[in-house]
């Protein structure tokens, strides 16, 4: 029990550290800075961040969320991505690795690791889309490569048949096509084209008919949050809410409970 707790704490900080590093890489890439050279610095006063100010989460709490020199607030994205990634690692250790250990060797180890990588990329997309209102092509492309590797591996192991690719193509076409029509109809004000592109790897990961559950959950949760934000006066109709996080929430939901949701829905229809 104590060992388990220790591993959880360790994994949380490992995840948080990876999240912190990737966040800096993304931040520097987006702002056009070189990320190969130079240490992290405060974005307000350029104060170089020392190692003890750079401990994931702990430093943020100890510094009270402010730069030690200029006292201006530190970007909330840093602790958010650290908590998100730390939680992902702990969840994966406690539940996820078992959850994904359904298939036989040699996938018993590879498959849980694969989903952990997918989880990391998804976390990054959520944070970036929420903060910058964009979904970097490089992350969607990375996700696409991961999805194709996954499907190829399943085919090689005989778990998936070549004919199943027709269903996969259908999933990608329906998901992406639906978002494309929406993007076109709202002239890009409702959702972004990045969402249309992100939908392709997500559909390949969840498959058909789970992609329907994905869209359902994404739109319902997006609508609920959108209305809540409007009621709270945080957003008006003019400003779009980034849709990527909802698509990802839908994808996670349909991976975990998609079959249950579809089964319930079909039973309601009397099918
Ligand atoms: Zn500063």
mmCIF file of C-alpha atoms and ligand atoms in Angstrom:
data_model
loop_
_atom_site.group_PDB
_atom_site.id
_atom_site.type_symbol
_atom_site.label_atom_id
_atom_site.label_comp_id
_atom_site.label_asym_id
_atom_site.label_seq_id
_atom_site.Cartn_x
_atom_site.Cartn_y
_atom_site.Cartn_z
ATOM 1 C CA UNK A 1 0.000 0.000 0.000
ATOM 2 C CA UNK A 2 2.775 2.384 0.980
ATOM 3 C CA UNK A 3 4.747 1.328 -2.098
ATOM 4 C CA UNK A 4 1.724 2.050 -4.264
ATOM 5 C CA UNK A 5 1.345 5.529 -2.766
ATOM 6 C CA UNK A 6 5.038 6.161 -3.294
ATOM 7 C CA UNK A 7 4.822 5.098 -6.941
ATOM 8 C CA UNK A 8 1.749 7.326 -7.391
ATOM 9 C CA UNK A 9 3.554 10.375 -6.030
ATOM 10 C CA UNK A 10 6.609 9.595 -8.116
ATOM 11 C CA UNK A 11 4.566 9.101 -11.280
ATOM 12 C CA UNK A 12 2.593 12.276 -10.610
ATOM 13 C CA UNK A 13 5.768 14.330 -10.528
ATOM 14 C CA UNK A 14 7.234 12.483 -13.500
ATOM 15 C CA UNK A 15 4.070 13.285 -15.473
ATOM 16 C CA UNK A 16 4.093 16.869 -14.226
ATOM 17 C CA UNK A 17 7.766 17.255 -15.226
ATOM 18 C CA UNK A 18 7.112 15.869 -18.721
ATOM 19 C CA UNK A 19 4.082 18.149 -18.996
ATOM 20 C CA UNK A 20 6.138 21.122 -17.867
ATOM 21 C CA UNK A 21 8.869 20.379 -20.414
ATOM 22 C CA UNK A 22 6.458 19.832 -23.319
ATOM 23 C CA UNK A 23 4.569 22.980 -22.354
ATOM 24 C CA UNK A 24 7.756 25.015 -22.640
ATOM 25 C CA UNK A 25 8.580 23.392 -26.001
ATOM 26 C CA UNK A 26 5.119 24.248 -27.317
ATOM 27 C CA UNK A 27 5.193 27.771 -25.862
ATOM 28 C CA UNK A 28 8.559 28.526 -27.441
ATOM 29 C CA UNK A 29 7.543 26.999 -30.760
ATOM 30 C CA UNK A 30 4.355 29.067 -30.890
ATOM 31 C CA UNK A 31 6.102 32.296 -29.909
ATOM 32 C CA UNK A 32 8.848 31.661 -32.450
ATOM 33 C CA UNK A 33 11.620 31.387 -29.839
ATOM 34 C CA UNK A 34 14.367 28.853 -30.170
ATOM 35 C CA UNK A 35 13.883 26.069 -27.659
ATOM 36 C CA UNK A 36 17.271 24.502 -28.085
ATOM 37 C CA UNK A 37 19.190 27.248 -26.338
ATOM 38 C CA UNK A 38 18.485 29.479 -23.386
ATOM 39 C CA UNK A 39 16.938 28.805 -20.009
ATOM 40 C CA UNK A 40 13.352 29.469 -19.068
ATOM 41 C CA UNK A 41 12.622 33.044 -18.094
ATOM 42 C CA UNK A 42 9.760 35.146 -16.799
ATOM 43 C CA UNK A 43 7.686 36.390 -19.724
ATOM 44 C CA UNK A 44 7.193 39.780 -18.054
ATOM 45 C CA UNK A 45 10.616 40.809 -16.718
ATOM 46 C CA UNK A 46 12.884 38.239 -18.434
ATOM 47 C CA UNK A 47 14.211 37.072 -15.066
ATOM 48 C CA UNK A 48 15.945 33.714 -15.599
ATOM 49 C CA UNK A 49 14.093 31.008 -13.715
ATOM 50 C CA UNK A 50 16.343 29.155 -11.274
ATOM 51 C CA UNK A 51 16.093 25.405 -10.783
ATOM 52 C CA UNK A 52 14.221 25.729 -7.481
ATOM 53 C CA UNK A 53 11.682 28.003 -9.158
ATOM 54 C CA UNK A 54 11.206 25.393 -11.848
ATOM 55 C CA UNK A 55 10.020 22.384 -9.835
ATOM 56 C CA UNK A 56 6.719 21.266 -11.325
ATOM 57 C CA UNK A 57 3.735 22.508 -9.317
ATOM 58 C CA UNK A 58 5.652 22.900 -6.021
ATOM 59 C CA UNK A 59 7.385 26.066 -7.216
ATOM 60 C CA UNK A 60 4.108 27.529 -8.436
ATOM 61 C CA UNK A 61 2.536 26.949 -5.017
ATOM 62 C CA UNK A 62 5.591 28.193 -3.088
ATOM 63 C CA UNK A 63 5.861 31.337 -5.215
ATOM 64 C CA UNK A 64 2.143 31.959 -4.769
ATOM 65 C CA UNK A 65 1.707 31.915 -8.539
ATOM 66 C CA UNK A 66 3.893 34.996 -9.001
ATOM 67 C CA UNK A 67 7.331 35.733 -10.418
ATOM 68 C CA UNK A 68 9.885 36.071 -7.595
ATOM 69 C CA UNK A 69 11.296 39.283 -9.058
ATOM 70 C CA UNK A 70 8.537 41.305 -10.729
ATOM 71 C CA UNK A 71 5.643 39.688 -8.783
ATOM 72 C CA UNK A 72 3.533 39.480 -11.928
ATOM 73 C CA UNK A 73 1.312 36.377 -12.182
ATOM 74 C CA UNK A 74 2.812 33.237 -13.729
ATOM 75 C CA UNK A 75 0.790 31.860 -16.645
ATOM 76 C CA UNK A 76 -1.835 29.511 -15.189
ATOM 77 C CA UNK A 77 -1.233 27.120 -18.107
ATOM 78 C CA UNK A 78 1.929 25.817 -16.446
ATOM 79 C CA UNK A 79 0.299 24.385 -13.290
ATOM 80 C CA UNK A 80 -2.763 23.283 -15.307
ATOM 81 C CA UNK A 81 -0.751 21.209 -17.770
ATOM 82 C CA UNK A 82 1.375 19.827 -14.910
ATOM 83 C CA UNK A 83 -1.639 18.711 -12.866
ATOM 84 C CA UNK A 84 -3.299 17.304 -15.982
ATOM 85 C CA UNK A 85 -0.263 15.305 -17.034
ATOM 86 C CA UNK A 86 0.545 14.171 -13.473
ATOM 87 C CA UNK A 87 -3.040 12.958 -13.042
ATOM 88 C CA UNK A 88 -2.894 11.153 -16.377
ATOM 89 C CA UNK A 89 0.187 9.207 -15.271
ATOM 90 C CA UNK A 90 -1.344 8.270 -11.905
ATOM 91 C CA UNK A 91 -4.643 7.268 -13.545
ATOM 92 C CA UNK A 92 -2.724 5.214 -16.051
ATOM 93 C CA UNK A 93 -0.810 3.458 -13.281
ATOM 94 C CA UNK A 94 -3.883 2.706 -11.169
ATOM 95 C CA UNK A 95 -6.528 1.992 -13.792
ATOM 96 C CA UNK A 96 -5.443 2.722 -17.324
ATOM 97 C CA UNK A 97 -2.688 0.165 -17.717
ATOM 98 C CA UNK A 98 -5.075 -2.591 -16.609
ATOM 99 C CA UNK A 99 -7.896 -1.185 -18.699
ATOM 100 C CA UNK A 100 -5.817 -1.316 -21.855
ATOM 101 C CA UNK A 101 -4.223 -4.672 -21.046
ATOM 102 C CA UNK A 102 -7.042 -6.503 -22.759
ATOM 103 C CA UNK A 103 -5.111 -7.840 -25.688
ATOM 104 C CA UNK A 104 -2.627 -10.673 -25.788
ATOM 105 C CA UNK A 105 1.149 -10.595 -26.042
ATOM 106 C CA UNK A 106 3.051 -8.772 -27.474
ATOM 107 C CA UNK A 107 0.541 -5.976 -26.905
ATOM 108 C CA UNK A 108 0.219 -6.454 -23.172
ATOM 109 C CA UNK A 109 2.967 -3.914 -22.559
ATOM 110 C CA UNK A 110 2.948 -1.977 -25.811
ATOM 111 C CA UNK A 111 -0.739 -1.163 -25.797
ATOM 112 C CA UNK A 112 -0.859 0.532 -22.353
ATOM 113 C CA UNK A 113 2.279 2.511 -23.254
ATOM 114 C CA UNK A 114 0.725 3.483 -26.560
ATOM 115 C CA UNK A 115 -2.358 4.894 -24.839
ATOM 116 C CA UNK A 116 -0.173 6.794 -22.390
ATOM 117 C CA UNK A 117 1.538 8.508 -25.364
ATOM 118 C CA UNK A 118 -1.867 9.270 -26.874
ATOM 119 C CA UNK A 119 -2.951 10.699 -23.516
ATOM 120 C CA UNK A 120 0.071 13.020 -23.394
ATOM 121 C CA UNK A 121 -0.624 14.374 -26.896
ATOM 122 C CA UNK A 122 -4.316 14.849 -26.079
ATOM 123 C CA UNK A 123 -3.468 16.750 -22.865
ATOM 124 C CA UNK A 124 -1.203 19.077 -24.836
ATOM 125 C CA UNK A 125 -3.874 19.754 -27.458
ATOM 126 C CA UNK A 126 -6.451 20.543 -24.752
ATOM 127 C CA UNK A 127 -4.152 23.040 -23.030
ATOM 128 C CA UNK A 128 -2.950 24.722 -26.229
ATOM 129 C CA UNK A 129 -6.424 24.999 -27.735
ATOM 130 C CA UNK A 130 -7.800 26.482 -24.511
ATOM 131 C CA UNK A 131 -5.026 29.025 -24.303
ATOM 132 C CA UNK A 132 -4.188 29.887 -27.907
ATOM 133 C CA UNK A 133 -7.363 28.827 -29.733
ATOM 134 C CA UNK A 134 -5.349 26.718 -32.166
ATOM 135 C CA UNK A 135 -4.585 23.038 -32.590
ATOM 136 C CA UNK A 136 -1.021 22.776 -33.926
ATOM 137 C CA UNK A 137 -0.868 20.675 -37.107
ATOM 138 C CA UNK A 138 2.194 18.897 -35.775
ATOM 139 C CA UNK A 139 0.185 17.462 -32.860
ATOM 140 C CA UNK A 140 -2.724 16.371 -35.071
ATOM 141 C CA UNK A 141 -0.201 14.766 -37.443
ATOM 142 C CA UNK A 142 1.547 13.014 -34.537
ATOM 143 C CA UNK A 143 -1.800 11.695 -33.380
ATOM 144 C CA UNK A 144 -2.547 10.501 -36.908
ATOM 145 C CA UNK A 145 0.744 8.585 -37.028
ATOM 146 C CA UNK A 146 -0.021 7.020 -33.620
ATOM 147 C CA UNK A 147 -3.529 6.043 -34.754
ATOM 148 C CA UNK A 148 -2.238 4.460 -37.972
ATOM 149 C CA UNK A 149 0.478 2.549 -36.075
ATOM 150 C CA UNK A 150 -2.161 1.289 -33.657
ATOM 151 C CA UNK A 151 -4.462 0.060 -36.430
ATOM 152 C CA UNK A 152 -1.581 -1.476 -38.373
ATOM 153 C CA UNK A 153 -0.388 -3.323 -35.267
ATOM 154 C CA UNK A 154 -3.880 -4.651 -34.604
ATOM 155 C CA UNK A 155 -4.097 -5.856 -38.211
ATOM 156 C CA UNK A 156 -0.684 -7.515 -38.021
ATOM 157 C CA UNK A 157 -1.757 -9.325 -34.848
ATOM 158 C CA UNK A 158 -4.934 -10.534 -36.545
ATOM 159 C CA UNK A 159 -7.185 -8.624 -34.105
ATOM 160 C CA UNK A 160 -8.384 -6.376 -36.936
ATOM 161 C CA UNK A 161 -9.318 -7.570 -40.421
ATOM 162 C CA UNK A 162 -8.375 -5.590 -43.541
ATOM 163 C CA UNK A 163 -12.093 -5.118 -44.250
ATOM 164 C CA UNK A 164 -12.424 -3.267 -40.941
ATOM 165 C CA UNK A 165 -10.626 -0.362 -42.608
ATOM 166 C CA UNK A 166 -13.829 0.413 -44.505
ATOM 167 C CA UNK A 167 -15.541 1.069 -41.180
ATOM 168 C CA UNK A 168 -12.587 3.152 -40.021
ATOM 169 C CA UNK A 169 -12.681 5.235 -43.184
ATOM 170 C CA UNK A 170 -16.401 5.691 -42.624
ATOM 171 C CA UNK A 171 -15.744 6.877 -39.058
ATOM 172 C CA UNK A 172 -13.183 9.429 -40.230
ATOM 173 C CA UNK A 173 -15.389 10.571 -43.117
ATOM 174 C CA UNK A 174 -18.529 10.976 -41.002
ATOM 175 C CA UNK A 175 -16.725 12.679 -38.110
ATOM 176 C CA UNK A 176 -14.558 14.998 -40.147
ATOM 177 C CA UNK A 177 -17.215 15.569 -42.814
ATOM 178 C CA UNK A 178 -19.758 16.584 -40.218
ATOM 179 C CA UNK A 179 -17.357 19.086 -38.651
ATOM 180 C CA UNK A 180 -16.329 20.359 -42.089
ATOM 181 C CA UNK A 181 -19.950 21.139 -42.986
ATOM 182 C CA UNK A 182 -20.325 22.908 -39.642
ATOM 183 C CA UNK A 183 -17.091 24.834 -40.135
ATOM 184 C CA UNK A 184 -18.215 25.848 -43.638
ATOM 185 C CA UNK A 185 -21.755 26.766 -42.577
ATOM 186 C CA UNK A 186 -20.605 28.947 -39.674
ATOM 187 C CA UNK A 187 -17.738 30.408 -41.753
ATOM 188 C CA UNK A 188 -15.269 29.184 -39.143
ATOM 189 C CA UNK A 189 -16.943 31.042 -36.288
ATOM 190 C CA UNK A 190 -18.484 28.005 -34.630
ATOM 191 C CA UNK A 191 -15.523 25.679 -34.841
ATOM 192 C CA UNK A 192 -12.054 25.996 -36.331
ATOM 193 C CA UNK A 193 -10.531 24.107 -39.224
ATOM 194 C CA UNK A 194 -8.083 22.638 -36.708
ATOM 195 C CA UNK A 195 -11.046 20.775 -35.205
ATOM 196 C CA UNK A 196 -11.879 19.305 -38.631
ATOM 197 C CA UNK A 197 -8.295 18.052 -38.981
ATOM 198 C CA UNK A 198 -8.085 16.758 -35.388
ATOM 199 C CA UNK A 199 -11.224 14.724 -35.986
ATOM 200 C CA UNK A 200 -9.464 12.387 -38.455
ATOM 201 C CA UNK A 201 -7.020 10.782 -35.975
ATOM 202 C CA UNK A 202 -9.643 10.818 -33.211
ATOM 203 C CA UNK A 203 -12.084 8.923 -35.451
ATOM 204 C CA UNK A 204 -9.364 6.408 -36.375
ATOM 205 C CA UNK A 205 -8.668 5.841 -32.683
ATOM 206 C CA UNK A 206 -12.245 5.355 -31.538
ATOM 207 C CA UNK A 207 -13.578 3.664 -34.718
ATOM 208 C CA UNK A 208 -17.111 3.145 -35.950
ATOM 209 C CA UNK A 209 -19.776 3.476 -34.525
ATOM 210 C CA UNK A 210 -18.102 4.966 -31.422
ATOM 211 C CA UNK A 211 -17.395 8.138 -33.438
ATOM 212 C CA UNK A 212 -21.116 8.902 -33.154
ATOM 213 C CA UNK A 213 -20.843 8.764 -29.355
ATOM 214 C CA UNK A 214 -17.768 11.023 -29.614
ATOM 215 C CA UNK A 215 -19.669 13.698 -31.550
ATOM 216 C CA UNK A 216 -22.691 13.388 -29.280
ATOM 217 C CA UNK A 217 -20.657 13.878 -26.091
ATOM 218 C CA UNK A 218 -18.576 16.680 -27.660
ATOM 219 C CA UNK A 219 -21.608 18.707 -28.731
ATOM 220 C CA UNK A 220 -23.605 18.152 -25.549
ATOM 221 C CA UNK A 221 -20.682 19.007 -23.249
ATOM 222 C CA UNK A 222 -19.706 21.932 -25.506
ATOM 223 C CA UNK A 223 -23.257 23.294 -25.409
ATOM 224 C CA UNK A 224 -23.523 22.914 -21.632
ATOM 225 C CA UNK A 225 -20.197 24.639 -20.986
ATOM 226 C CA UNK A 226 -20.952 27.328 -23.597
ATOM 227 C CA UNK A 227 -24.288 28.167 -21.955
ATOM 228 C CA UNK A 228 -22.686 28.148 -18.486
ATOM 229 C CA UNK A 229 -19.973 30.555 -19.648
ATOM 230 C CA UNK A 230 -22.576 32.863 -21.183
ATOM 231 C CA UNK A 231 -24.702 32.777 -18.034
ATOM 232 C CA UNK A 232 -21.637 33.618 -15.960
ATOM 233 C CA UNK A 233 -20.935 36.451 -18.381
ATOM 234 C CA UNK A 234 -17.485 35.115 -19.228
ATOM 235 C CA UNK A 235 -18.156 34.797 -22.942
ATOM 236 C CA UNK A 236 -20.632 36.260 -25.364
ATOM 237 C CA UNK A 237 -21.913 34.658 -28.533
ATOM 238 C CA UNK A 238 -19.261 36.565 -30.449
ATOM 239 C CA UNK A 239 -16.371 34.624 -28.964
ATOM 240 C CA UNK A 240 -16.081 30.998 -29.843
ATOM 241 C CA UNK A 241 -15.222 28.507 -27.134
ATOM 242 C CA UNK A 242 -12.325 26.288 -28.277
ATOM 243 C CA UNK A 243 -13.932 23.057 -29.416
ATOM 244 C CA UNK A 244 -10.855 20.791 -29.376
ATOM 245 C CA UNK A 245 -11.126 19.988 -25.642
ATOM 246 C CA UNK A 246 -14.740 18.865 -26.147
ATOM 247 C CA UNK A 247 -13.812 16.646 -29.085
ATOM 248 C CA UNK A 248 -11.108 15.091 -26.926
ATOM 249 C CA UNK A 249 -13.512 14.713 -23.996
ATOM 250 C CA UNK A 250 -15.871 12.965 -26.433
ATOM 251 C CA UNK A 251 -13.055 10.713 -27.668
ATOM 252 C CA UNK A 252 -12.011 9.737 -24.134
ATOM 253 C CA UNK A 253 -15.623 9.137 -23.194
ATOM 254 C CA UNK A 254 -16.345 6.975 -26.223
ATOM 255 C CA UNK A 255 -13.127 4.974 -25.722
ATOM 256 C CA UNK A 256 -14.110 4.216 -22.131
ATOM 257 C CA UNK A 257 -17.907 4.046 -22.294
ATOM 258 C CA UNK A 258 -18.843 4.407 -25.990
ATOM 259 C CA UNK A 259 -20.294 0.920 -26.283
ATOM 260 C CA UNK A 260 -22.427 1.431 -23.168
ATOM 261 C CA UNK A 261 -23.792 4.749 -24.444
ATOM 262 C CA UNK A 262 -24.592 3.364 -27.912
ATOM 263 C CA UNK A 263 -26.159 0.236 -26.399
ATOM 264 C CA UNK A 264 -28.375 2.359 -24.177
ATOM 265 C CA UNK A 265 -29.350 4.611 -27.079
ATOM 266 C CA UNK A 266 -30.199 1.705 -29.374
ATOM 267 C CA UNK A 267 -32.248 0.059 -26.617
ATOM 268 C CA UNK A 268 -34.221 3.320 -26.267
ATOM 269 C CA UNK A 269 -35.039 3.059 -29.966
ATOM 270 C CA UNK A 270 -36.195 -0.491 -29.382
ATOM 271 C CA UNK A 271 -33.473 -1.947 -31.571
HETATM 272 ZN ZN1 LIG B 1 9.144 38.432 -13.680
#
